[in-house]
Short mmCIF file of C-alpha atoms and ligand atoms in Angstrom, two decimals:
data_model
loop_
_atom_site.label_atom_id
_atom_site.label_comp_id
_atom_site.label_asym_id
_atom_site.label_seq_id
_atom_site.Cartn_x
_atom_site.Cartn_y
_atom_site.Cartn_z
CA UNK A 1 0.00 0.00 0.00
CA UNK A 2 1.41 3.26 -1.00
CA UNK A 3 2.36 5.81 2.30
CA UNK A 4 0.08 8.63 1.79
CA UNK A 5 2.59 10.18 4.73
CA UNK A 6 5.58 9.74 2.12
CA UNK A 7 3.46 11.29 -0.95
CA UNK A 8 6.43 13.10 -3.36
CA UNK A 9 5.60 16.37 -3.28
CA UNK A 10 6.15 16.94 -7.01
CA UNK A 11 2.84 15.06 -7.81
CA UNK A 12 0.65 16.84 -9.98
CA UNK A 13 -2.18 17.93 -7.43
CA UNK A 14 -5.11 15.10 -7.06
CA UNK A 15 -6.27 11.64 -5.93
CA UNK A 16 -3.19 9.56 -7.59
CA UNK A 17 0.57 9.80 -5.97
CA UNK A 18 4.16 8.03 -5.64
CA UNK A 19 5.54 7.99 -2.36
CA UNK A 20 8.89 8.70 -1.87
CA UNK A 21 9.99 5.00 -1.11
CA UNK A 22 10.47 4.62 -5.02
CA UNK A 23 13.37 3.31 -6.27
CA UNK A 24 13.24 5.00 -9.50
CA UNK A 25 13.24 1.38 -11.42
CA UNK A 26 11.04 3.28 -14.51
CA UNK A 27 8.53 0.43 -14.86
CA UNK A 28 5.47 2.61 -14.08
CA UNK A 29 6.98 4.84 -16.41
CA UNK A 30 7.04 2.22 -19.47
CA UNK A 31 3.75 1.07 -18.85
CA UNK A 32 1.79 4.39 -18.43
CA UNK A 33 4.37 7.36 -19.71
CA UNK A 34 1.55 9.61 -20.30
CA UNK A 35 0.71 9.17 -16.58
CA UNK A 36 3.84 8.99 -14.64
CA UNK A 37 7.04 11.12 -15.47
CA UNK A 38 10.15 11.65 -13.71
CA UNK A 39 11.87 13.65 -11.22
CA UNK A 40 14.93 14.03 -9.44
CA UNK A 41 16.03 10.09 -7.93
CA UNK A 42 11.99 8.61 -8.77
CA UNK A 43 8.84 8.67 -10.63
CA UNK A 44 5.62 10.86 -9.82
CA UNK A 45 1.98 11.35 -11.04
CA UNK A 46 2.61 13.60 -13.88
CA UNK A 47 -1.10 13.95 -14.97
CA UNK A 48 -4.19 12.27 -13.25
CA UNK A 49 -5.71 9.34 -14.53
CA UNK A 50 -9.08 10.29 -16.71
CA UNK A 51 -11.36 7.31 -16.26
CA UNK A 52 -10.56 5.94 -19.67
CA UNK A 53 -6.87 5.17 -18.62
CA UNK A 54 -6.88 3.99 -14.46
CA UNK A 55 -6.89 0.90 -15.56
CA UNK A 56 -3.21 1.55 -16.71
CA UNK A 57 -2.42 3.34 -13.87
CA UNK A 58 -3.59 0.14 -11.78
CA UNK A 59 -1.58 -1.69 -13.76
CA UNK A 60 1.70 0.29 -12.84
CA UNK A 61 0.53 0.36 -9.45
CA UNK A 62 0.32 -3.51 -9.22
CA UNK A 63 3.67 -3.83 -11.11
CA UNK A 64 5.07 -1.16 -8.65
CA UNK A 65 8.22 -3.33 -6.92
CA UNK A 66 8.34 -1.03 -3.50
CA UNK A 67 4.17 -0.71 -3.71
CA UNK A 68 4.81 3.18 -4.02
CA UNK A 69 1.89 4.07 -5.83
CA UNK A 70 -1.85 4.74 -4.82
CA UNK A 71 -4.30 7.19 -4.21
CA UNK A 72 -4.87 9.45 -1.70
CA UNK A 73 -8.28 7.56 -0.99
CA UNK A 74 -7.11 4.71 -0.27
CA UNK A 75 -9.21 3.03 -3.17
CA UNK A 76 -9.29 -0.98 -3.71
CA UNK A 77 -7.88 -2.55 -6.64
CA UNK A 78 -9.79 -3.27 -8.85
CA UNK A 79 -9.75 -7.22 -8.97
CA UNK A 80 -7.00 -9.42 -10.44
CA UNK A 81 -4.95 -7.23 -12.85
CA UNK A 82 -2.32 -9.74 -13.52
CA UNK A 83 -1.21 -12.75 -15.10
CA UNK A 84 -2.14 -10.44 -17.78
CA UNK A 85 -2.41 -11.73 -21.65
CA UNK A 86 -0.14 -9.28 -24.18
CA UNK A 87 -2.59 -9.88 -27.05
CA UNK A 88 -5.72 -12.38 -26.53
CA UNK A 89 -5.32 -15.59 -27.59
CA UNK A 90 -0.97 -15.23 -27.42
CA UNK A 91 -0.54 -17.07 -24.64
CA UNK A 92 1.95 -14.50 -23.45
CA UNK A 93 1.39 -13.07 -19.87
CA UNK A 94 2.73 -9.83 -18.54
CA UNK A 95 3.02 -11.07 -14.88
CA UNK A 96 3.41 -7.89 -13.10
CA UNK A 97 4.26 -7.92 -9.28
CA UNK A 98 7.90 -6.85 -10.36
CA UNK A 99 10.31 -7.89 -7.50
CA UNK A 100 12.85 -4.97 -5.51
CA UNK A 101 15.62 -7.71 -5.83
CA UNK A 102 15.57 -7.19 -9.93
CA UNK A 103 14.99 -3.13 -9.67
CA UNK A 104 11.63 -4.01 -10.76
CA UNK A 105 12.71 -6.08 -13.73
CA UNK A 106 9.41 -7.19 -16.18
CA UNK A 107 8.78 -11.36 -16.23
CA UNK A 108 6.50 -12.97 -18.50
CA UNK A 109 4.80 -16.50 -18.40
CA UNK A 110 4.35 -18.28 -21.98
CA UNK A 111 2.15 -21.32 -21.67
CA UNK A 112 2.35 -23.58 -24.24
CA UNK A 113 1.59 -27.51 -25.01
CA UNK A 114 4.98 -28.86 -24.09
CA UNK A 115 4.87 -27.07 -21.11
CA UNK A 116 5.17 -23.55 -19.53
CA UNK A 117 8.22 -20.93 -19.11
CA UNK A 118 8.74 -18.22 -16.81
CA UNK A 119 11.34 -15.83 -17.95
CA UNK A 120 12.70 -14.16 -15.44
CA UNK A 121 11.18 -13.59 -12.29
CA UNK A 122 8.33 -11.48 -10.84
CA UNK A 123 8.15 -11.15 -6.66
CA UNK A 124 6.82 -14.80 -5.65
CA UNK A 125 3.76 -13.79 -3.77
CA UNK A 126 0.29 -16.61 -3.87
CA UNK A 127 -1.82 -13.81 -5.21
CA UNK A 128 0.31 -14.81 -8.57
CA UNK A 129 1.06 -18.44 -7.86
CA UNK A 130 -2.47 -19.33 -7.75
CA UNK A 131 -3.28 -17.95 -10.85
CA UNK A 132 -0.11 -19.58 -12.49
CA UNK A 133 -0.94 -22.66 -11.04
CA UNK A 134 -4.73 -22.38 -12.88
CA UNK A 135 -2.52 -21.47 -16.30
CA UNK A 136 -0.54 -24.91 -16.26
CA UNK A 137 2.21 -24.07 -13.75
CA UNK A 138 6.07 -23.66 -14.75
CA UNK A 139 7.58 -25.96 -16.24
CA UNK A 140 10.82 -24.13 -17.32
CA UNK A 141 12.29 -20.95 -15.91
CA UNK A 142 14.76 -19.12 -18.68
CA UNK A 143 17.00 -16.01 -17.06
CA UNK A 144 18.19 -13.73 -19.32
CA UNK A 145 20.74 -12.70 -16.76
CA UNK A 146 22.31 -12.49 -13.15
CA UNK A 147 20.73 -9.47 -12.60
CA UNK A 148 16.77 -10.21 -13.10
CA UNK A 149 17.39 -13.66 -10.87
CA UNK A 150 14.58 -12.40 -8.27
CA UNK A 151 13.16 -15.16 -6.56
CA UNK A 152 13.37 -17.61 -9.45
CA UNK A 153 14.33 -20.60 -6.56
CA UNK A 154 10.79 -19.99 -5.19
CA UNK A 155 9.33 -20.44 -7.90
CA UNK A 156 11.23 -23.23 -9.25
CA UNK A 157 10.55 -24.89 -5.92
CA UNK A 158 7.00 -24.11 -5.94
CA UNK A 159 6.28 -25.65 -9.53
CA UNK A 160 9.20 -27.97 -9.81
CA UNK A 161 10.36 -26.07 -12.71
CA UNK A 162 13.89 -26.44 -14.56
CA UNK A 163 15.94 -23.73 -14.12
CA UNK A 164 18.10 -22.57 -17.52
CA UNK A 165 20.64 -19.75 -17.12
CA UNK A 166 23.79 -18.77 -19.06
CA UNK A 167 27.29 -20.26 -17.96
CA UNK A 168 28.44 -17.30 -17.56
CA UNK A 169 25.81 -15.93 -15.23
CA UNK A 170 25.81 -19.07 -13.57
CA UNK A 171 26.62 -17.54 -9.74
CA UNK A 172 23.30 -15.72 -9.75
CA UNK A 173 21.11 -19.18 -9.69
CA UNK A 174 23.41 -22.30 -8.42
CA UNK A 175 20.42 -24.04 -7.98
CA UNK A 176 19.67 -24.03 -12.00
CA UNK A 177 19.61 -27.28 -13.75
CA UNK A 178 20.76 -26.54 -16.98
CA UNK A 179 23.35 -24.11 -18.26
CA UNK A 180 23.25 -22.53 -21.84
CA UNK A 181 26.69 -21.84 -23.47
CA UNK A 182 25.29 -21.63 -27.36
CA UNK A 183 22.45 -20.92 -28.97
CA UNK A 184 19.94 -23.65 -28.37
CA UNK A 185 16.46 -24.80 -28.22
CA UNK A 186 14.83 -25.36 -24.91
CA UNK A 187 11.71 -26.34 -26.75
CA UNK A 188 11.04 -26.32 -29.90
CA UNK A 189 10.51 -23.01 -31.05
CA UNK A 190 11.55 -21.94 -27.98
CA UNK A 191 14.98 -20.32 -28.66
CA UNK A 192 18.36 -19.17 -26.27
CA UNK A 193 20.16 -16.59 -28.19
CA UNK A 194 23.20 -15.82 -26.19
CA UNK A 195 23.92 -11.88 -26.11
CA UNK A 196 26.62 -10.86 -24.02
CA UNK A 197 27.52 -7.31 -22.53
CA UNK A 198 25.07 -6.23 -20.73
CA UNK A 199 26.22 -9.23 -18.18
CA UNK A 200 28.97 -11.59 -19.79
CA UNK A 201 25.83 -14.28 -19.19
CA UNK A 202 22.69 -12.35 -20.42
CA UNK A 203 20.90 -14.05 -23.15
CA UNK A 204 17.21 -13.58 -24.86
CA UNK A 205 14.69 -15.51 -25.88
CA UNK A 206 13.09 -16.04 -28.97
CA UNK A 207 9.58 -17.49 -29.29
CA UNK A 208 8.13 -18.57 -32.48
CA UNK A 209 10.31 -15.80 -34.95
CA UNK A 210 8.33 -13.30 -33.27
CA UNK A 211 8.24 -12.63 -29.50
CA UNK A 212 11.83 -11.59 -27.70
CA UNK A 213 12.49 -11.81 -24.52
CA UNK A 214 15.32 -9.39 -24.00
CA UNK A 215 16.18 -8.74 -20.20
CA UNK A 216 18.08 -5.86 -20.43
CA UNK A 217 19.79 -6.33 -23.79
CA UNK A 218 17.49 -4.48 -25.76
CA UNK A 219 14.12 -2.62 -25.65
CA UNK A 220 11.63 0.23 -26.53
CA UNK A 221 12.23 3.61 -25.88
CA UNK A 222 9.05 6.35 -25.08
CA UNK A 223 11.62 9.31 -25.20
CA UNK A 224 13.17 8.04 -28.65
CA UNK A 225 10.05 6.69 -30.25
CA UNK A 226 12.89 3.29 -31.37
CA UNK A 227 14.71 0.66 -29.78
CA UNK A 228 17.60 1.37 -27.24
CA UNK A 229 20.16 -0.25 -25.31
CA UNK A 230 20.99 1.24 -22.17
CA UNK A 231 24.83 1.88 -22.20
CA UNK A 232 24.91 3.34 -18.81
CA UNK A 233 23.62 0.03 -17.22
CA UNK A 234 26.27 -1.94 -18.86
CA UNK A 235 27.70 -4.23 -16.74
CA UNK A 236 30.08 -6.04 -18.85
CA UNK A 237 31.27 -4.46 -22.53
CA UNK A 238 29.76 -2.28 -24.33
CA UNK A 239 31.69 -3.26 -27.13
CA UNK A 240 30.50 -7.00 -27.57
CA UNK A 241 26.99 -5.56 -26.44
CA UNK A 242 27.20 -3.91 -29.55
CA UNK A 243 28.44 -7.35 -31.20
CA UNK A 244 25.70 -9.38 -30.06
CA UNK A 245 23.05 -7.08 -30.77
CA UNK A 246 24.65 -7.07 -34.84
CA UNK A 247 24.60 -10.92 -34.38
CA UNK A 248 20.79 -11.02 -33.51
CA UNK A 249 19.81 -8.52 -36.37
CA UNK A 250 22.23 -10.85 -38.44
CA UNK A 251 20.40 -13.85 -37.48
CA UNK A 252 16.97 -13.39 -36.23
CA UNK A 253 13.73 -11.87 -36.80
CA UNK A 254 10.82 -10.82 -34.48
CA UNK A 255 8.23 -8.80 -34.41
CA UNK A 256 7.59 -7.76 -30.03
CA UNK A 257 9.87 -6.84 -27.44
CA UNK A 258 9.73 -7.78 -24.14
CA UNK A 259 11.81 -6.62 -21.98
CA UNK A 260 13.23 -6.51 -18.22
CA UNK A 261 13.53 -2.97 -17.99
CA UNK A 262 12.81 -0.31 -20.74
CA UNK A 263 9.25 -0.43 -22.51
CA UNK A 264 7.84 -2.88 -24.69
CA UNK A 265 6.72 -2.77 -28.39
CA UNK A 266 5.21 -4.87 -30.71
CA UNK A 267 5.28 -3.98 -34.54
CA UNK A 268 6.30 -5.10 -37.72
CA UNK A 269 9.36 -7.40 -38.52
CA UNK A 270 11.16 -5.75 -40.95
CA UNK A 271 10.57 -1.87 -39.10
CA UNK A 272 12.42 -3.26 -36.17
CA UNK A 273 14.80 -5.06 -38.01
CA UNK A 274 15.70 -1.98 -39.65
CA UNK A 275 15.44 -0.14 -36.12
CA UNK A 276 17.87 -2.38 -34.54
CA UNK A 277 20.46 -2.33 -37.48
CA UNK A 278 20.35 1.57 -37.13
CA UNK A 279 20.94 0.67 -33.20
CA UNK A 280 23.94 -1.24 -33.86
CA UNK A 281 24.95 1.12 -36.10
CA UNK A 282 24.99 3.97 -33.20
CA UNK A 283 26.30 2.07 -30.24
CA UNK A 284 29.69 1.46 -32.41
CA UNK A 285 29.86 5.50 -32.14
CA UNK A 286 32.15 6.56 -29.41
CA UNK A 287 30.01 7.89 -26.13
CA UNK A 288 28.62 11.76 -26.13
S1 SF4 B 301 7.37 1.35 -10.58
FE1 SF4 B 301 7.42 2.05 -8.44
S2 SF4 B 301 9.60 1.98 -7.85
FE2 SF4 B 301 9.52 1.86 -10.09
S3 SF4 B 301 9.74 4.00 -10.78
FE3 SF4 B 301 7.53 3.57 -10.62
S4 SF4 B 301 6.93 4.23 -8.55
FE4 SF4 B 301 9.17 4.03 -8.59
#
């Protein structure tokens, strides 16, 4: 519940606020930007919800890591807002509930026939187990990285998933049963694409030639209107960042991002093929 106590003073005036407890992870801000914008060190109400949008800025409340946003009445949610479906019918599930230990990071459920992934983790709490548990379970948990680990043991204990993390990323998750190296299938159609530099382990996921999974590789930008890698949060080298990100235009087409942090997009195949090349393209230019 959000501290009404703690309300940032830099709200715009009215019944929606962020208390100062944020941690400035930008995840309300890539699900609602017209709603919440940014001051100095965390996000705020930067216009109040009209009733034709709440529902989004429920949605950033419930994804809210530190539980930092609310209004000033104190209202109720308004029922279960997540597993959410990213198109109906995909079988893709934002899953909200993003966990302080990731700074917030994005995970998504995919159920499928031969059986269900979790990438990355959300913050393991029943209210989302149960509903998991209705879609199928977890049958495999992919990490794209050390970072975005969360409670992934939970919830590998919980569903007796396998675990599949990069070799190089290994010391986030020694429980995980299986560690990637190369690009491989962990179903079919169910792709590891190993992308170093962000971590020297992060890797994303490709589902079907059309939905990636990027952690913190790659993503949409609201301020750039294109996709962006985030060369101040990189951990590793930016250099073979840069690499890995020509190797996956090289290689592979999709058509949605998902990300860890940074907003998602979904659009056409080619446009963010193109997109990405021009990426690539601008993170070989030396820094500003
Ligand atoms: S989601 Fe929560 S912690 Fe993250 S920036 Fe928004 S208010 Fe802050």
């Amino acid at each position: 519940m959000a501290r009404v106590d703690l309300r940032n003073e830099s709200n715009v005036p009215g019944e929606w606020f962020v208390d100062t407890r944020c941690i400035d992870c930008g995840t309300c801000r890539d699900i609602a930007p017209e709603l919440f914008g940014e001051t100095r060190g965390g996000s705020i109400v930067k216009r109040q919800p009209s009733p034709a949008d709440e529902l989004d800025a429920w949605l950033a409340a419930q994804a809210c890591p530190t539980a930092s946003i609310g209004t000033m009445s104190r209202q109720p949610r308004p029922g279960r807002l997540y597993p959410r479906e990213v198109g109906e019918g995909s079988g893709v599930f934002d899953l909200g509930y993003c966990s302080e230990d990731s700074f917030g990071a994005s995970a998504w459920l995919v159920v499928r026939e031969a059986g269900n992934v979790l990438v990355d983790s959300p913050r393991f709490t029943e209210a989302l187990a149960g509903p998991i548990a209705e879609l199928g379970g977890i049958d495999h948990i992919a990490l794209t990285h050390r970072d975005d680990v969360a409670d992934a043991e939970r919830w590998a204990e919980r569903f007796g998933a396998r675990v599949w993390i990069h070799a190089d990323d290994r010391v986030a998750a020694p429980y995980a049963t299986d560690l990637l190296t190369d690009e491989q299938q962990i179903q079919a159609g169910f792709v590891a694409v190993p992308t170093p530099g962000h971590t020297r382990g992060s890797v994303v996921f490709l589902l079907d030639d059309r939905w990636l999974f990027t952690g913190d590789s790659l993503a949409w930008s609201h301020e750039r209107g294109d996709l962006a890698a985030f060369r101040g949060a990189c951990w590793y080298s930016w250099e073979v960042q840069t690499e890995s990100m020509a190797r996956l235009a090289d290689q592979h087409r999709f058509s949605v991002v998902l990300p860890g942090h940074g907003a998602r997009v979904s659009g056409d195949a080619d446009d963010l093929h193109d997109r990405l090349v021009r990426l690539v393209e601008q993170m070989g230019r030396p820094a500003a």
